[in-house]
Amino acid sequence: MLGDKYSVLLPTYNERENLPLIVWLLVKYFGESGYNYEIIVIDDGSPDGTLEIAEQLQKIYGEDKILLRPREKKLGLGTAYIHGIKHATGNFIFIMDADLSHHPKFIPEFIEKQKEGNYDLVSGTRYQGNGGVYGWDLRRKLISRGANFLTQVLLRPGASDLTGSFRLYKKKVLESLVERCVSKGYVFQMEMIVRARQLNYTIGEVPISFVDRVYGESKLGGNEIVSFVKGLLTLFATT
Amino acid sequence: MTKLLEWLFGVSFVLVAWAVVSFDLLDLSLPQTYREVAWPMPLYLLVSFGCYSLATVGYRVATFNDCEEAAKELQEQIKEAKEDLRKKGLKM
């Protein structure tokens, strides 16, 4: 539709290596698709010089395409979204990881899916269709599927991938959800979907491939599992 | 109603129905077979659910897509991106 603009929120912390690459991919796929867009980099005071690289990217691609809205220190994802939304000039918002685990090639699919059903939010799923992951061992896959199964049984959320963070929201929808959500980390993403259902927002899904950690290791330790279960039980008891 | 409350209601309803039939609480004089079938039901249902869970999670782990192609494609695009950005003046 004429006038649709897509704002991509990229919260970053120590993504000096990945930021230029994700921006290059975003520019490539948005450029090819012809949709109007902007990329908002929300850096939380990264000590590795992420902001400096972001400034270089701004010079290359233009200040209308790359917006820098940094913060002084690590303040968490929920507030990063709130901060980003304030500066977004689009009527749609993409949220995604800046570490190349989410690939911008899916962006046109998200947009088409949204238009197809006028969905309030479109969620990328690793668990359906030809969605999937790369770089996960058996243990990780088992934990992921087990946790997802538990979540489906307890919350019956109407979406197949609750902890995923590659999503497209109508701006107003994201605003109203973020102000209602109180959890952190994985559980925050789960809570967003659960609250969306409570408010009768419509949810579409797009299968995505999740490539784990091109540069470095991502671990799922006992701590994260415990806090996930705590968060899940809290949502179970309060929503 | 929260999911917790929904579950509590659901479970209570099933347990009450089971108790009424198994222990003949309302003097319904149901045939003996009803009582014999109803009595082990809660255990059967739990075990069935346990088996279903294991089978479902097992199946989903086994059929979890491994995105080899996506990983290769990403590696190539990273090379392409670095080259292009270098040309555009980015200093990494």
CSV table of C-alpha atoms in Angstrom, one decimal:
chain,number,residue,atom,x,y,z
A,1,MET,CA,0.0,0.0,0.0
A,2,LEU,CA,1.2,3.5,-0.8
A,3,GLY,CA,2.7,5.1,2.3
A,4,ASP,CA,3.6,2.0,4.2
A,5,LYS,CA,7.0,2.3,5.8
A,6,TYR,CA,8.9,-0.3,7.7
A,7,SER,CA,11.1,0.6,10.7
A,8,VAL,CA,13.6,-2.1,11.7
A,9,LEU,CA,14.7,-1.9,15.3
A,10,LEU,CA,18.2,-3.3,15.9
A,11,PRO,CA,19.1,-3.3,19.6
A,12,THR,CA,22.9,-3.9,19.7
A,13,TYR,CA,25.4,-4.8,22.3
A,14,ASN,CA,29.0,-5.5,21.1
A,15,GLU,CA,28.0,-6.2,17.5
A,16,ARG,CA,30.8,-4.4,15.9
A,17,GLU,CA,31.5,-7.4,13.6
A,18,ASN,CA,27.9,-8.2,12.7
A,19,LEU,CA,26.3,-4.8,12.4
A,20,PRO,CA,27.7,-3.8,9.0
A,21,LEU,CA,26.7,-7.3,7.7
A,22,ILE,CA,23.1,-7.2,8.9
A,23,VAL,CA,22.7,-3.6,7.6
A,24,TRP,CA,24.1,-4.6,4.2
A,25,LEU,CA,21.7,-7.5,4.0
A,26,LEU,CA,18.8,-5.3,5.1
A,27,VAL,CA,19.6,-2.7,2.5
A,28,LYS,CA,19.9,-5.4,-0.1
A,29,TYR,CA,16.6,-7.1,0.5
A,30,PHE,CA,14.6,-3.9,1.2
A,31,GLY,CA,16.2,-2.4,-1.9
A,32,GLU,CA,15.3,-5.3,-4.1
A,33,SER,CA,11.7,-5.4,-2.8
A,34,GLY,CA,11.1,-1.7,-3.2
A,35,TYR,CA,9.4,-1.2,0.2
A,36,ASN,CA,10.1,2.0,2.1
A,37,TYR,CA,12.2,1.4,5.2
A,38,GLU,CA,14.6,2.8,7.9
A,39,ILE,CA,17.0,1.0,10.2
A,40,ILE,CA,17.1,2.2,13.8
A,41,VAL,CA,20.3,1.1,15.7
A,42,ILE,CA,19.8,1.2,19.5
A,43,ASP,CA,23.3,0.7,20.9
A,44,ASP,CA,23.5,0.3,24.7
A,45,GLY,CA,27.0,1.8,25.1
A,46,SER,CA,28.9,-1.1,23.6
A,47,PRO,CA,32.5,-1.0,24.6
A,48,ASP,CA,33.7,-2.6,21.4
A,49,GLY,CA,33.0,0.5,19.2
A,50,THR,CA,29.6,-0.7,17.7
A,51,LEU,CA,28.4,2.9,17.6
A,52,GLU,CA,31.4,4.1,15.7
A,53,ILE,CA,30.8,1.4,13.0
A,54,ALA,CA,27.2,2.5,13.0
A,55,GLU,CA,28.2,6.1,12.3
A,56,GLN,CA,30.3,4.9,9.3
A,57,LEU,CA,27.3,3.0,8.0
A,58,GLN,CA,25.2,6.1,8.3
A,59,LYS,CA,27.7,8.0,6.1
A,60,ILE,CA,27.5,5.2,3.5
A,61,TYR,CA,23.8,4.7,3.4
A,62,GLY,CA,22.4,8.0,4.5
A,63,GLU,CA,20.8,9.4,7.7
A,64,ASP,CA,17.3,8.8,6.4
A,65,LYS,CA,18.0,5.1,6.2
A,66,ILE,CA,20.2,4.5,9.2
A,67,LEU,CA,19.1,6.2,12.4
A,68,LEU,CA,21.3,6.1,15.5
A,69,ARG,CA,19.5,6.2,18.8
A,70,PRO,CA,22.1,5.0,21.3
A,71,ARG,CA,21.7,4.7,25.1
A,72,GLU,CA,24.4,4.9,27.7
A,73,LYS,CA,24.3,1.4,29.1
A,74,LYS,CA,22.6,-2.0,28.8
A,75,LEU,CA,19.0,-1.3,29.7
A,76,GLY,CA,17.1,-4.3,28.4
A,77,LEU,CA,15.1,-5.2,25.4
A,78,GLY,CA,11.7,-3.9,26.4
A,79,THR,CA,13.0,-0.4,27.0
A,80,ALA,CA,15.0,-0.6,23.8
A,81,TYR,CA,11.8,-1.2,21.9
A,82,ILE,CA,10.0,1.6,23.6
A,83,HIS,CA,13.0,3.9,22.8
A,84,GLY,CA,13.1,2.7,19.2
A,85,ILE,CA,9.4,3.1,18.6
A,86,LYS,CA,9.5,6.8,19.8
A,87,HIS,CA,11.9,7.5,16.9
A,88,ALA,CA,10.3,5.3,14.3
A,89,THR,CA,8.7,7.0,11.4
A,90,GLY,CA,7.3,3.8,9.9
A,91,ASN,CA,3.8,2.5,10.5
A,92,PHE,CA,5.2,-1.0,10.7
A,93,ILE,CA,8.0,-2.2,13.0
A,94,PHE,CA,10.4,-5.2,12.4
A,95,ILE,CA,12.2,-6.5,15.4
A,96,MET,CA,15.1,-8.9,14.9
A,97,ASP,CA,18.5,-10.0,16.3
A,98,ALA,CA,21.5,-8.1,15.0
A,99,ASP,CA,23.8,-11.1,15.2
A,100,LEU,CA,22.9,-12.7,11.8
A,101,SER,CA,20.8,-15.5,13.3
A,102,HIS,CA,17.8,-13.8,11.6
A,103,HIS,CA,18.2,-13.3,7.9
A,104,PRO,CA,16.7,-10.3,6.1
A,105,LYS,CA,15.8,-12.4,3.1
A,106,PHE,CA,12.6,-13.3,4.9
A,107,ILE,CA,11.5,-9.7,5.2
A,108,PRO,CA,9.5,-9.6,1.9
A,109,GLU,CA,7.7,-12.8,3.1
A,110,PHE,CA,6.8,-11.2,6.4
A,111,ILE,CA,5.4,-8.2,4.6
A,112,GLU,CA,3.4,-10.3,2.1
A,113,LYS,CA,2.0,-12.4,4.9
A,114,GLN,CA,1.0,-9.3,6.8
A,115,LYS,CA,-0.8,-7.9,3.8
A,116,GLU,CA,-2.5,-11.3,3.1
A,117,GLY,CA,-4.4,-11.3,6.3
A,118,ASN,CA,-3.9,-7.7,7.5
A,119,TYR,CA,-2.3,-9.3,10.6
A,120,ASP,CA,-1.6,-7.3,13.6
A,121,LEU,CA,1.6,-9.2,14.0
A,122,VAL,CA,3.6,-11.7,12.0
A,123,SER,CA,5.9,-14.1,13.9
A,124,GLY,CA,8.9,-15.9,12.4
A,125,THR,CA,8.7,-19.6,13.4
A,126,ARG,CA,11.5,-22.1,13.5
A,127,TYR,CA,9.1,-25.0,14.2
A,128,GLN,CA,6.8,-25.1,11.2
A,129,GLY,CA,6.9,-25.4,7.4
A,130,ASN,CA,10.5,-25.3,6.2
A,131,GLY,CA,11.6,-23.2,9.2
A,132,GLY,CA,14.5,-24.6,11.1
A,133,VAL,CA,17.9,-24.0,12.7
A,134,TYR,CA,21.5,-24.5,11.9
A,135,GLY,CA,24.3,-25.1,14.5
A,136,TRP,CA,22.2,-26.8,17.2
A,137,ASP,CA,23.3,-30.1,18.7
A,138,LEU,CA,20.8,-32.7,19.9
A,139,ARG,CA,20.7,-31.4,23.5
A,140,ARG,CA,19.8,-27.9,22.3
A,141,LYS,CA,17.1,-29.2,20.0
A,142,LEU,CA,15.7,-31.4,22.7
A,143,ILE,CA,15.5,-28.5,25.2
A,144,SER,CA,14.0,-26.2,22.6
A,145,ARG,CA,11.3,-28.6,21.5
A,146,GLY,CA,10.6,-29.7,25.1
A,147,ALA,CA,10.2,-26.2,26.3
A,148,ASN,CA,8.0,-25.3,23.4
A,149,PHE,CA,5.8,-28.3,24.0
A,150,LEU,CA,5.4,-27.4,27.6
A,151,THR,CA,4.5,-23.8,26.6
A,152,GLN,CA,1.9,-25.0,24.1
A,153,VAL,CA,0.3,-27.3,26.7
A,154,LEU,CA,0.2,-24.7,29.5
A,155,LEU,CA,-0.5,-21.5,27.5
A,156,ARG,CA,-2.2,-22.7,24.3
A,157,PRO,CA,-1.0,-19.6,22.7
A,158,GLY,CA,-2.0,-20.0,19.0
A,159,ALA,CA,1.5,-19.5,17.7
A,160,SER,CA,4.1,-22.2,17.1
A,161,ASP,CA,7.2,-20.3,18.1
A,162,LEU,CA,6.9,-18.3,21.2
A,163,THR,CA,10.5,-17.5,22.1
A,164,GLY,CA,11.4,-16.3,18.6
A,165,SER,CA,12.3,-12.7,18.2
A,166,PHE,CA,12.0,-12.1,14.5
A,167,ARG,CA,8.7,-10.4,14.1
A,168,LEU,CA,6.7,-7.7,12.3
A,169,TYR,CA,4.3,-5.6,14.2
A,170,LYS,CA,1.9,-2.8,13.3
A,171,LYS,CA,3.4,0.1,15.2
A,172,LYS,CA,0.3,0.7,17.4
A,173,VAL,CA,0.1,-2.9,18.3
A,174,LEU,CA,3.8,-3.1,19.4
A,175,GLU,CA,3.3,0.1,21.5
A,176,SER,CA,0.3,-1.3,23.3
A,177,LEU,CA,2.0,-4.7,23.9
A,178,VAL,CA,5.3,-3.4,25.1
A,179,GLU,CA,3.7,-1.2,27.8
A,180,ARG,CA,1.8,-4.2,29.1
A,181,CYS,CA,4.7,-6.7,29.3
A,182,VAL,CA,6.9,-7.0,32.4
A,183,SER,CA,9.1,-10.1,31.8
A,184,LYS,CA,12.7,-10.2,30.6
A,185,GLY,CA,14.7,-12.2,28.1
A,186,TYR,CA,13.0,-15.2,26.4
A,187,VAL,CA,9.9,-14.8,28.5
A,188,PHE,CA,9.4,-11.2,27.3
A,189,GLN,CA,9.0,-12.5,23.7
A,190,MET,CA,6.5,-15.1,25.0
A,191,GLU,CA,4.6,-12.6,27.0
A,192,MET,CA,4.2,-10.4,23.9
A,193,ILE,CA,2.4,-13.2,22.0
A,194,VAL,CA,0.3,-14.2,25.0
A,195,ARG,CA,-0.8,-10.6,25.6
A,196,ALA,CA,-1.5,-10.2,21.9
A,197,ARG,CA,-3.9,-13.1,22.1
A,198,GLN,CA,-5.5,-11.6,25.2
A,199,LEU,CA,-6.2,-8.4,23.3
A,200,ASN,CA,-7.5,-10.4,20.3
A,201,TYR,CA,-4.8,-9.3,17.9
A,202,THR,CA,-4.4,-11.5,14.9
A,203,ILE,CA,-1.1,-13.4,14.4
A,204,GLY,CA,0.3,-14.7,11.2
A,205,GLU,CA,3.4,-16.9,10.9
A,206,VAL,CA,6.3,-17.2,8.5
A,207,PRO,CA,8.8,-20.1,8.6
A,208,ILE,CA,12.3,-18.8,9.1
A,209,SER,CA,15.8,-20.3,9.3
A,210,PHE,CA,17.7,-19.5,12.4
A,211,VAL,CA,21.5,-19.7,11.9
A,212,ASP,CA,23.1,-19.8,15.3
A,213,ARG,CA,26.1,-17.6,16.0
A,214,VAL,CA,28.3,-17.1,13.1
A,215,TYR,CA,30.9,-15.4,15.3
A,216,GLY,CA,31.0,-17.1,18.6
A,217,GLU,CA,29.1,-19.4,20.9
A,218,SER,CA,25.6,-19.2,22.3
A,219,LYS,CA,25.0,-21.2,25.3
A,220,LEU,CA,21.9,-22.4,27.0
A,221,GLY,CA,22.8,-23.1,30.6
A,222,GLY,CA,21.0,-24.2,33.7
A,223,ASN,CA,20.3,-20.6,34.7
A,224,GLU,CA,18.5,-19.8,31.6
A,225,ILE,CA,16.4,-22.9,31.8
A,226,VAL,CA,15.4,-22.1,35.4
A,227,SER,CA,14.4,-18.5,34.6
A,228,PHE,CA,12.5,-19.8,31.5
A,229,VAL,CA,10.4,-22.2,33.7
A,230,LYS,CA,9.8,-19.5,36.3
A,231,GLY,CA,8.7,-17.1,33.6
A,232,LEU,CA,6.4,-19.7,32.0
A,233,LEU,CA,4.8,-20.5,35.3
A,234,THR,CA,4.3,-16.8,36.0
A,235,LEU,CA,2.5,-16.4,32.7
A,236,PHE,CA,0.5,-19.5,33.3
A,237,ALA,CA,-0.7,-18.2,36.6
A,238,THR,CA,-1.3,-14.6,35.6
A,239,THR,CA,-2.7,-14.6,32.1
B,1,MET,CA,-9.8,-16.5,33.6
B,2,THR,CA,-6.1,-17.3,33.8
B,3,LYS,CA,-4.8,-20.6,32.3
B,4,LEU,CA,-4.1,-21.8,35.8
B,5,LEU,CA,-7.7,-21.4,36.8
B,6,GLU,CA,-8.9,-23.0,33.5
B,7,TRP,CA,-6.7,-26.0,34.4
B,8,LEU,CA,-7.9,-26.2,38.0
B,9,PHE,CA,-11.6,-26.1,36.8
B,10,GLY,CA,-11.0,-28.7,34.2
B,11,VAL,CA,-9.1,-31.0,36.5
B,12,SER,CA,-11.7,-30.6,39.3
B,13,PHE,CA,-14.5,-31.4,36.9
B,14,VAL,CA,-12.8,-34.6,35.7
B,15,LEU,CA,-12.0,-35.7,39.2
B,16,VAL,CA,-15.5,-35.0,40.5
B,17,ALA,CA,-17.0,-37.0,37.6
B,18,TRP,CA,-14.5,-39.8,38.2
B,19,ALA,CA,-15.3,-39.9,42.0
B,20,VAL,CA,-19.0,-39.8,41.4
B,21,VAL,CA,-18.8,-42.8,39.0
B,22,SER,CA,-16.1,-44.8,40.9
B,23,PHE,CA,-17.4,-44.4,44.4
B,24,ASP,CA,-21.1,-44.2,43.4
B,25,LEU,CA,-21.4,-40.9,45.4
B,26,LEU,CA,-24.9,-40.1,44.0
B,27,ASP,CA,-26.3,-43.6,44.4
B,28,LEU,CA,-26.8,-43.8,40.7
B,29,SER,CA,-26.6,-47.6,40.7
B,30,LEU,CA,-24.5,-47.7,37.6
B,31,PRO,CA,-23.5,-51.0,36.1
B,32,GLN,CA,-20.4,-52.6,37.6
B,33,THR,CA,-18.5,-52.2,34.3
B,34,TYR,CA,-18.8,-48.4,34.4
B,35,ARG,CA,-17.1,-48.4,37.8
B,36,GLU,CA,-14.4,-50.9,36.7
B,37,VAL,CA,-13.5,-48.8,33.7
B,38,ALA,CA,-13.7,-45.4,35.5
B,39,TRP,CA,-11.6,-46.4,38.5
B,40,PRO,CA,-8.1,-46.5,36.8
B,41,MET,CA,-8.9,-43.7,34.4
B,42,PRO,CA,-6.9,-40.9,36.0
B,43,LEU,CA,-3.8,-43.1,36.0
B,44,TYR,CA,-4.4,-44.2,32.4
B,45,LEU,CA,-4.9,-40.6,31.3
B,46,LEU,CA,-1.7,-39.5,33.0
B,47,VAL,CA,0.3,-42.3,31.5
B,48,SER,CA,-1.2,-41.7,28.0
B,49,PHE,CA,-0.4,-38.1,28.2
B,50,GLY,CA,3.1,-38.9,29.3
B,51,CYS,CA,3.5,-41.2,26.3
B,52,TYR,CA,2.0,-38.7,23.9
B,53,SER,CA,4.3,-36.0,25.2
B,54,LEU,CA,7.4,-38.2,24.7
B,55,ALA,CA,6.3,-39.3,21.3
B,56,THR,CA,5.5,-35.7,20.2
B,57,VAL,CA,8.7,-34.1,21.4
B,58,GLY,CA,10.7,-37.1,20.1
B,59,TYR,CA,9.2,-36.7,16.7
B,60,ARG,CA,9.7,-33.0,16.6
B,61,VAL,CA,13.3,-33.3,17.6
B,62,ALA,CA,13.9,-35.9,14.9
B,63,THR,CA,12.2,-33.8,12.2
B,64,PHE,CA,13.8,-30.5,13.3
B,65,ASN,CA,15.0,-28.9,10.0
B,66,ASP,CA,18.8,-28.4,9.8
B,67,CYS,CA,19.3,-25.4,7.6
B,68,GLU,CA,22.6,-26.3,5.9
B,69,GLU,CA,21.8,-24.3,2.8
B,70,ALA,CA,20.9,-21.2,4.9
B,71,ALA,CA,24.2,-21.4,6.7
B,72,LYS,CA,26.2,-21.7,3.4
B,73,GLU,CA,24.3,-18.9,1.8
B,74,LEU,CA,25.0,-16.7,4.8
B,75,GLN,CA,28.7,-17.4,4.7
B,76,GLU,CA,28.8,-16.4,1.0
B,77,GLN,CA,26.8,-13.3,1.5
B,78,ILE,CA,29.1,-12.3,4.4
B,79,LYS,CA,32.1,-12.4,2.0
B,80,GLU,CA,30.2,-10.4,-0.6
B,81,ALA,CA,29.1,-7.9,2.0
B,82,LYS,CA,32.6,-7.4,3.4
B,83,GLU,CA,33.9,-6.8,-0.1
B,84,ASP,CA,31.2,-4.4,-1.0
B,85,LEU,CA,31.5,-2.4,2.2
B,86,ARG,CA,35.2,-2.2,1.9
B,87,LYS,CA,34.7,-0.7,-1.6
B,88,LYS,CA,32.2,1.8,-0.1
B,89,GLY,CA,34.8,2.9,2.4
B,90,LEU,CA,33.9,1.0,5.6
B,91,LYS,CA,36.9,0.5,7.9
B,92,MET,CA,36.3,-2.6,10.0
